[in-house]
PDB file of C-alpha atoms in Angstrom:
ATOM      1  CA  ARG A   1      -4.658  -1.240 -15.899  1.00 69.00           C
ATOM      2  CA  PRO A   2      -8.150  -1.595 -14.518  1.00 74.00           C
ATOM      3  CA  PHE A   3      -8.819   0.301 -11.299  1.00 84.00           C
ATOM      4  CA  VAL A   4      -5.357   1.879 -11.208  1.00 85.00           C
ATOM      5  CA  LEU A   5      -6.747   5.215 -10.024  1.00 86.00           C
ATOM      6  CA  GLU A   6      -8.613   3.542  -7.200  1.00 91.00           C
ATOM      7  CA  THR A   7      -5.561   1.439  -6.287  1.00 93.00           C
ATOM      8  CA  VAL A   8      -3.222   4.447  -6.202  1.00 92.00           C
ATOM      9  CA  SER A   9      -5.743   6.429  -4.168  1.00 94.00           C
ATOM     10  CA  LEU A  10      -6.084   3.634  -1.628  1.00 96.00           C
ATOM     11  CA  ASP A  11      -2.305   3.170  -1.437  1.00 96.00           C
ATOM     12  CA  LEU A  12      -1.747   6.889  -0.835  1.00 96.00           C
ATOM     13  CA  TYR A  13      -4.508   6.962   1.784  1.00 97.00           C
ATOM     14  CA  LEU A  14      -3.045   3.962   3.632  1.00 97.00           C
ATOM     15  CA  ALA A  15       0.502   5.342   3.439  1.00 95.00           C
ATOM     16  CA  ARG A  16      -0.765   8.657   4.807  1.00 96.00           C
ATOM     17  CA  GLN A  17      -2.565   6.907   7.681  1.00 96.00           C
ATOM     18  CA  LEU A  18       0.620   4.995   8.470  1.00 94.00           C
ATOM     19  CA  GLY A  19       2.482   8.298   8.414  1.00 93.00           C
ATOM     20  CA  PHE A  20       0.083   9.690  11.029  1.00 93.00           C
ATOM     21  CA  LEU A  21       0.662   6.632  13.224  1.00 92.00           C
ATOM     22  CA  LEU A  22       4.437   6.971  12.932  1.00 91.00           C
ATOM     23  CA  ARG A  23       4.559  10.731  13.452  1.00 89.00           C
ATOM     24  CA  ASN A  24       5.483  10.544  17.136  1.00 85.00           C
ATOM     25  CA  THR A  25       7.957   7.676  16.883  1.00 88.00           C
ATOM     26  CA  PRO A  26      11.729   7.653  16.442  1.00 86.00           C
ATOM     27  CA  LEU A  27      11.188   6.317  12.904  1.00 79.00           C
ATOM     28  CA  ALA A  28       9.739   9.675  11.879  1.00 76.00           C
ATOM     29  CA  SER A  29      12.169  11.876  13.771  1.00 79.00           C
ATOM     30  CA  ARG A  30      13.976  12.971  10.600  1.00 84.00           C
ATOM     31  CA  ILE A  31      11.123  13.212   8.109  1.00 87.00           C
ATOM     32  CA  ASP A  32       7.407  13.910   8.173  1.00 89.00           C
ATOM     33  CA  ILE A  33       5.975  11.036   6.151  1.00 90.00           C
ATOM     34  CA  VAL A  34       2.560  12.668   5.793  1.00 93.00           C
ATOM     35  CA  GLU A  35       4.127  15.841   4.449  1.00 93.00           C
ATOM     36  CA  LEU A  36       6.220  13.814   2.019  1.00 93.00           C
ATOM     37  CA  ILE A  37       3.184  11.923   0.717  1.00 94.00           C
ATOM     38  CA  ASP A  38       1.206  15.152   0.405  1.00 95.00           C
ATOM     39  CA  GLU A  39       4.064  16.631  -1.622  1.00 95.00           C
ATOM     40  CA  PHE A  40       4.257  13.748  -4.096  1.00 92.00           C
ATOM     41  CA  ALA A  41       0.588  12.713  -4.372  1.00 94.00           C
ATOM     42  CA  PRO A  42      -0.304  15.265  -7.088  1.00 92.00           C
ATOM     43  CA  ASN A  43       2.556  13.920  -9.221  1.00 89.00           C
ATOM     44  CA  PHE A  44       1.204  10.392  -8.955  1.00 87.00           C
ATOM     45  CA  TYR A  45      -2.202  11.571 -10.145  1.00 87.00           C
ATOM     46  CA  ALA A  46      -0.683  13.619 -12.980  1.00 85.00           C
ATOM     47  CA  GLU A  47       1.068  10.461 -14.198  1.00 83.00           C
ATOM     48  CA  LEU A  48      -2.321   8.763 -14.415  1.00 86.00           C
ATOM     49  CA  ASP A  49      -3.795  11.438 -16.702  1.00 89.00           C
ATOM     50  CA  TYR A  50      -3.327   9.950 -20.155  1.00 91.00           C
ATOM     51  CA  ASN A  51      -4.230  13.225 -21.886  1.00 93.00           C
ATOM     52  CA  GLU A  52      -1.063  14.638 -20.375  1.00 91.00           C
ATOM     53  CA  GLU A  53       0.865  11.487 -21.296  1.00 90.00           C
ATOM     54  CA  CYS A  54      -0.360  11.812 -24.876  1.00 94.00           C
ATOM     55  CA  GLN A  55       0.804  15.440 -25.092  1.00 94.00           C
ATOM     56  CA  ASN A  56       4.203  14.469 -23.673  1.00 92.00           C
ATOM     57  CA  GLY A  57       4.476  11.646 -26.205  1.00 93.00           C
ATOM     58  CA  GLU A  58       3.779  13.999 -29.097  1.00 95.00           C
ATOM     59  CA  ARG A  59       6.348  16.488 -27.814  1.00 95.00           C
ATOM     60  CA  ILE A  60       8.985  13.765 -27.506  1.00 95.00           C
ATOM     61  CA  ARG A  61       8.083  12.474 -30.973  1.00 94.00           C
ATOM     62  CA  ARG A  62       8.661  15.942 -32.457  1.00 94.00           C
ATOM     63  CA  ASP A  63      11.896  16.400 -30.517  1.00 95.00           C
ATOM     64  CA  MET A  64      13.273  13.020 -31.618  1.00 94.00           C
ATOM     65  CA  ALA A  65      12.165  13.268 -35.265  1.00 93.00           C
ATOM     66  CA  ARG A  66      15.686  14.174 -36.394  1.00 95.00           C
ATOM     67  CA  LEU A  67      17.050  10.844 -35.105  1.00 94.00           C
ATOM     68  CA  PRO A  68      16.157   8.258 -37.782  1.00 90.00           C
ATOM     69  CA  MET A  69      17.105   5.236 -35.648  1.00 87.00           C
ATOM     70  CA  VAL A  70      14.726   6.241 -32.852  1.00 87.00           C
ATOM     71  CA  VAL A  71      11.056   5.420 -33.296  1.00 87.00           C
ATOM     72  CA  ILE A  72       8.518   7.112 -31.079  1.00 90.00           C
ATOM     73  CA  PRO A  73       4.927   5.871 -31.506  1.00 93.00           C
ATOM     74  CA  LYS A  74       2.385   8.281 -32.932  1.00 95.00           C
ATOM     75  CA  ASN A  75      -0.190   9.267 -30.349  1.00 96.00           C
ATOM     76  CA  TYR A  76      -3.851   9.794 -31.159  1.00 97.00           C
ATOM     77  CA  PRO A  77      -5.087  12.696 -29.005  1.00 96.00           C
ATOM     78  CA  GLU A  78      -8.512  12.604 -30.634  1.00 97.00           C
ATOM     79  CA  LEU A  79      -8.998   9.075 -29.236  1.00 97.00           C
ATOM     80  CA  THR A  80      -7.176   9.553 -25.936  1.00 96.00           C
ATOM     81  CA  THR A  81      -9.046  10.308 -22.724  1.00 93.00           C
ATOM     82  CA  ARG A  82      -7.939  10.817 -19.146  1.00 88.00           C
ATOM     83  CA  ARG A  83      -8.171   7.053 -18.601  1.00 85.00           C
ATOM     84  CA  VAL A  84      -7.294   5.644 -22.057  1.00 90.00           C
ATOM     85  CA  HIS A  85      -4.115   6.372 -24.028  1.00 91.00           C
ATOM     86  CA  VAL A  86      -4.173   5.423 -27.709  1.00 95.00           C
ATOM     87  CA  ALA A  87      -0.867   5.195 -29.558  1.00 95.00           C
ATOM     88  CA  GLU A  88       0.600   3.452 -32.578  1.00 95.00           C
ATOM     89  CA  TRP A  89       1.927  -0.077 -32.060  1.00 94.00           C
ATOM     90  CA  VAL A  90       5.636  -0.257 -32.779  1.00 89.00           C
ATOM     91  CA  TYR A  91       7.425  -3.543 -33.337  1.00 88.00           C
ATOM     92  CA  GLY A  92      10.950  -3.703 -32.023  1.00 82.00           C
ATOM     93  CA  GLU A  93      13.018  -4.129 -28.925  1.00 80.00           C
ATOM     94  CA  LYS A  94      12.656  -1.995 -25.822  1.00 76.00           C
ATOM     95  CA  LEU A  95      15.690   0.019 -24.870  1.00 74.00           C
ATOM     96  CA  SER A  96      15.513  -1.572 -21.427  1.00 78.00           C
ATOM     97  CA  GLN A  97      16.087  -5.044 -22.882  1.00 71.00           C
TER      98      GLN A  97
END
């Protein structure tokens, strides 16, 4: 998606600012919202690194190779960058459908 990194960054920034505003209210008496966001933010950014996604896809493809009814798309690490993930197109039905 275009500008996803910028969108996620802005969302995390705004959520963090809201957390600062709520810090001294009863809403935040049980949890520190800023601390929570700071804990999870690196995971959001890791999910946006398509090099990592490509490596995970290849690992899953190897792990699932012994199951003939499961098709995992081939990834192309030589064409994948941090912002673009290139994988084989697979026709079929999503498991979620």
